[in-house]
Structure formats: structure tokens, C-alpha cells
Coordinates of C-alpha atoms in Angstrom, one line a residue:
X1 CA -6.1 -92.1 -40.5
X2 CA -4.6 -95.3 -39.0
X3 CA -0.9 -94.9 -38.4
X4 CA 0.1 -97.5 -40.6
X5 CA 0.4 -96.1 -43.7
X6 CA 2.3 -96.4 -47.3
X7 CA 3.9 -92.6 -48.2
X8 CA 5.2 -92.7 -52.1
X9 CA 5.6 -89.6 -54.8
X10 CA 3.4 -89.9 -57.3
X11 CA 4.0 -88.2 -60.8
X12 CA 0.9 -87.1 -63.0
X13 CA -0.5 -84.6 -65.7
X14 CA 1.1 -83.7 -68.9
X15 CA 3.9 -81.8 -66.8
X16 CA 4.9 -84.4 -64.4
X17 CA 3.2 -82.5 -61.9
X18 CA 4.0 -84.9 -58.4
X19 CA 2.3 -84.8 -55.3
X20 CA 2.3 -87.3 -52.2
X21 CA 0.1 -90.2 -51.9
X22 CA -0.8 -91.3 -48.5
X23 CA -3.0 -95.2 -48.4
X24 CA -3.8 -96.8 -45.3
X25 CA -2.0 -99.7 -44.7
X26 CA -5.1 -101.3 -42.2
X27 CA -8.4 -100.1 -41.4
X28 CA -9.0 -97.8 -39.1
X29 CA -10.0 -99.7 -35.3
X30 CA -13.3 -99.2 -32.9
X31 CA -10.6 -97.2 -30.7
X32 CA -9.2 -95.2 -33.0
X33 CA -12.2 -93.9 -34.9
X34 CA -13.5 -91.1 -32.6
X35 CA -9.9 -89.8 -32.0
X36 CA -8.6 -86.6 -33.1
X37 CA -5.2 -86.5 -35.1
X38 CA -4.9 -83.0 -32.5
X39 CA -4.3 -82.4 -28.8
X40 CA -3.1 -84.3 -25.9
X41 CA -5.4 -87.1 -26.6
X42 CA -4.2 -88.1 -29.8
X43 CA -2.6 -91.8 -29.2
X44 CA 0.1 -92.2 -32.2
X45 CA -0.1 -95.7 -32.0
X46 CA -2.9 -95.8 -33.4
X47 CA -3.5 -93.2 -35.6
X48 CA -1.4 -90.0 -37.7
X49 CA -1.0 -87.3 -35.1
X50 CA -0.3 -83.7 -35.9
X51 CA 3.0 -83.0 -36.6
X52 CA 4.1 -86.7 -37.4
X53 CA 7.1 -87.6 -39.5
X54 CA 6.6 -89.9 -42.4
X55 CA 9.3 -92.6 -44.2
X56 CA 8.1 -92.4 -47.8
X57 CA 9.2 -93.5 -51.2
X58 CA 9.7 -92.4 -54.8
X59 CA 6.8 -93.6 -57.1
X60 CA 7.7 -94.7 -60.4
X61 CA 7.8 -91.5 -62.9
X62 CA 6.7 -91.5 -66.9
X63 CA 10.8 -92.0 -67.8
X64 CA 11.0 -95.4 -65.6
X65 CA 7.7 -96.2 -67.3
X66 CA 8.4 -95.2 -70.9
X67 CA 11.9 -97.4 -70.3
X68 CA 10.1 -100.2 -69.3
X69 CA 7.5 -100.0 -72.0
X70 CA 9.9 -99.8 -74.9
X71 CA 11.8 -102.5 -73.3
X72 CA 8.6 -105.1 -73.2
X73 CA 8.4 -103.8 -76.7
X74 CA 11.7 -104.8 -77.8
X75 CA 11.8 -108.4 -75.7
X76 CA 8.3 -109.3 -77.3
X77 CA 9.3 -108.7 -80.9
X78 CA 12.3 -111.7 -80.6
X79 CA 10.7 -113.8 -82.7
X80 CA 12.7 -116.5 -80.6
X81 CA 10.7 -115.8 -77.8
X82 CA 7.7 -116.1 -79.6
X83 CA 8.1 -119.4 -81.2
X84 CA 8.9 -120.4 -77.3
X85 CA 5.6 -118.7 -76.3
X86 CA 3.6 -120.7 -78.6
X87 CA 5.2 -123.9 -78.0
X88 CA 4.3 -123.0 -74.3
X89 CA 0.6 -122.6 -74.8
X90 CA 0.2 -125.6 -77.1
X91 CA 1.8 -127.9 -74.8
X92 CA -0.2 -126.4 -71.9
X93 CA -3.8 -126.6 -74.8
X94 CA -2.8 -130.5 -75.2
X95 CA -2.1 -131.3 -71.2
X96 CA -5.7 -129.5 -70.2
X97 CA -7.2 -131.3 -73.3
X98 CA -5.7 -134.5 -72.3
X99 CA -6.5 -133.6 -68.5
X100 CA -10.1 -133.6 -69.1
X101 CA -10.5 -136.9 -71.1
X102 CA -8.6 -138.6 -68.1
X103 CA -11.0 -137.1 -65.8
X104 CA -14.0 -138.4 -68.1
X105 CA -12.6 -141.2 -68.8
X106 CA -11.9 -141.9 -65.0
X107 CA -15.6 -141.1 -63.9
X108 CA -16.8 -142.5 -67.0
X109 CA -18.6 -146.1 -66.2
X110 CA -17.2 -149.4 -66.9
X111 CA -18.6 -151.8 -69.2
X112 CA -17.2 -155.5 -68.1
X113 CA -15.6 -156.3 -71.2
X114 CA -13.5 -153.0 -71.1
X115 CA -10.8 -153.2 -68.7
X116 CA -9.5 -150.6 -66.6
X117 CA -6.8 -148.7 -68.1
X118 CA -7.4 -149.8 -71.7
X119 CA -8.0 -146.3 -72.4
X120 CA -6.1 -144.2 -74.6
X121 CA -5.2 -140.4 -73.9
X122 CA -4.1 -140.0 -77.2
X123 CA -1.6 -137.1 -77.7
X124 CA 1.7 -136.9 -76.3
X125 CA 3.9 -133.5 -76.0
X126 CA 7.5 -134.1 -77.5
X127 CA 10.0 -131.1 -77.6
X128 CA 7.1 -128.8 -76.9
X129 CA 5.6 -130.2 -80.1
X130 CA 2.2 -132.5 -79.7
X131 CA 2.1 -135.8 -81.7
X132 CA -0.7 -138.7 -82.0
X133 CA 0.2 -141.7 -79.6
X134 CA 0.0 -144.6 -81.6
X135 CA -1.6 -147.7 -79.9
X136 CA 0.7 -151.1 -79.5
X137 CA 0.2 -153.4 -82.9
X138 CA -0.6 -156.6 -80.4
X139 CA -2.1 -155.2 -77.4
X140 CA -3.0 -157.8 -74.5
X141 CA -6.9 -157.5 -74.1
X142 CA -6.6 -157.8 -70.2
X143 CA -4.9 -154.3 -70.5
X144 CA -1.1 -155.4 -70.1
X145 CA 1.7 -154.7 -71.7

């Protein structure tokens, strides 16, 4: 096992049973593969030699987890939030929508009696709600103002 390694508790079964997880943190080299972790030949920097000493950390355990699960719970039944969410993914529905008619509408081709930028994207997102853009009463053919 390469000597760079991740050491953490980790707590499972219906009793919390916890045991210690060891993942290598990089393959294992060319070098290193034919080495024994025993002996006078074992090179520690490069792989786990007997009798090593490990830094590890606590994994999370089912309390941390239930905590955090009831808290999701509780921030994801504000209705506040909610409303805010769904504002979120309409404005973000309108924007891709509006992002692939300028894309067609950019590679489409160009009759000459259309001018460039006469096109029209046709929604615009106001206070995260979307509304119809209205085109100018007296627009200039050329595509002005």
C-alpha cells in the first residue's frame, strides 16, 4: 500500500459498529510494487511499513447524519425558500430558452431584406419573473433605434 494514505473511523451496522478505513491516496509506483511492507528493505517513502504510525480522522457517525438530515428537512419545507427556488429555475428555463434562439438565430442565414439584429429574443426576466418583450410601435427598418 502506497504511503500516502487517508485513515478516518467509519461507523456502520445497526449497532454503530466502527472500524478503520484505510484508501490510498495515489497509486501504488513501478518501485514500490514488488516491495514488502516487512524487513530492512521496506523503503517508507514509498509504501506502509510494519509498524507505521498513522494520523487519522473521525468519520461522520449516524447522529451527525441524522442532524443533518432533519436539518435539510426543515430548511426545504420554508416555503420562502421554495418560491425563491422556483423563481431560480424559471429564470435559468427562460435564459437557456432564450440562449438557443440567439444561437439559431445567429447561425441562422440572412435574407437581404432582413437586417442584422432585427431579431427579437422575445422574453425578458424581471424580478425573477419572465414577461413578453414587446416590440417598438415605430421601429426603423434598417434595425435602429
Amino acid at each position: 500500500m502506497p504511503n500516502a494514505v487517508r485513515v478516518e473511523t467509519v461507523e456502520s451496522g445497526l449497532i454503530g459498529e466502527i472500524s478503520i478505513e484505510i484508501t490510498p491516496l495515489v497509486d501504488l509506483t513501478a518501485a514500490a510494487d514488488g516491495m514488502s511492507p516487512v524487513g530492512r528493505g521496506c523503503d517508507s517513502g514509498l509504501i506502509l511499513c510494519d509498524g507505521a504510525r498513522l494520523d487519522g480522522e473521525m468519520g461522520p457517525s449516524y447522529e451527525e447524519l441524522l442532524r443533518s438530515a432533519s436539518a435539510l428537512t426543515k430548511l426545504y419545507a420554508d416555503p420562502e425558500l421554495l418560491a425563491q427556488l422556483k423563481d431560480v429555475l424559471a429564470t435559468v428555463t427562460v435564459t437557456s430558452e432564450n440562449a438557443g434562439r440567439l444561437a439559431q438565430e445567429a447561425t441562422a442565414p440572412r435574407s437581404t431584406d432582413q437586417p442584422a439584429g432585427s431579431g427579437r429574443l422575445g422574453m425578458e426576466v424581471k424580478n425573477g419573473h419572465t414577461e413578453r418583450i414587446k416590440p417598438p410601435a415605430n421601429r426603423d427598418p434598417l434595425g435602429g433605434p
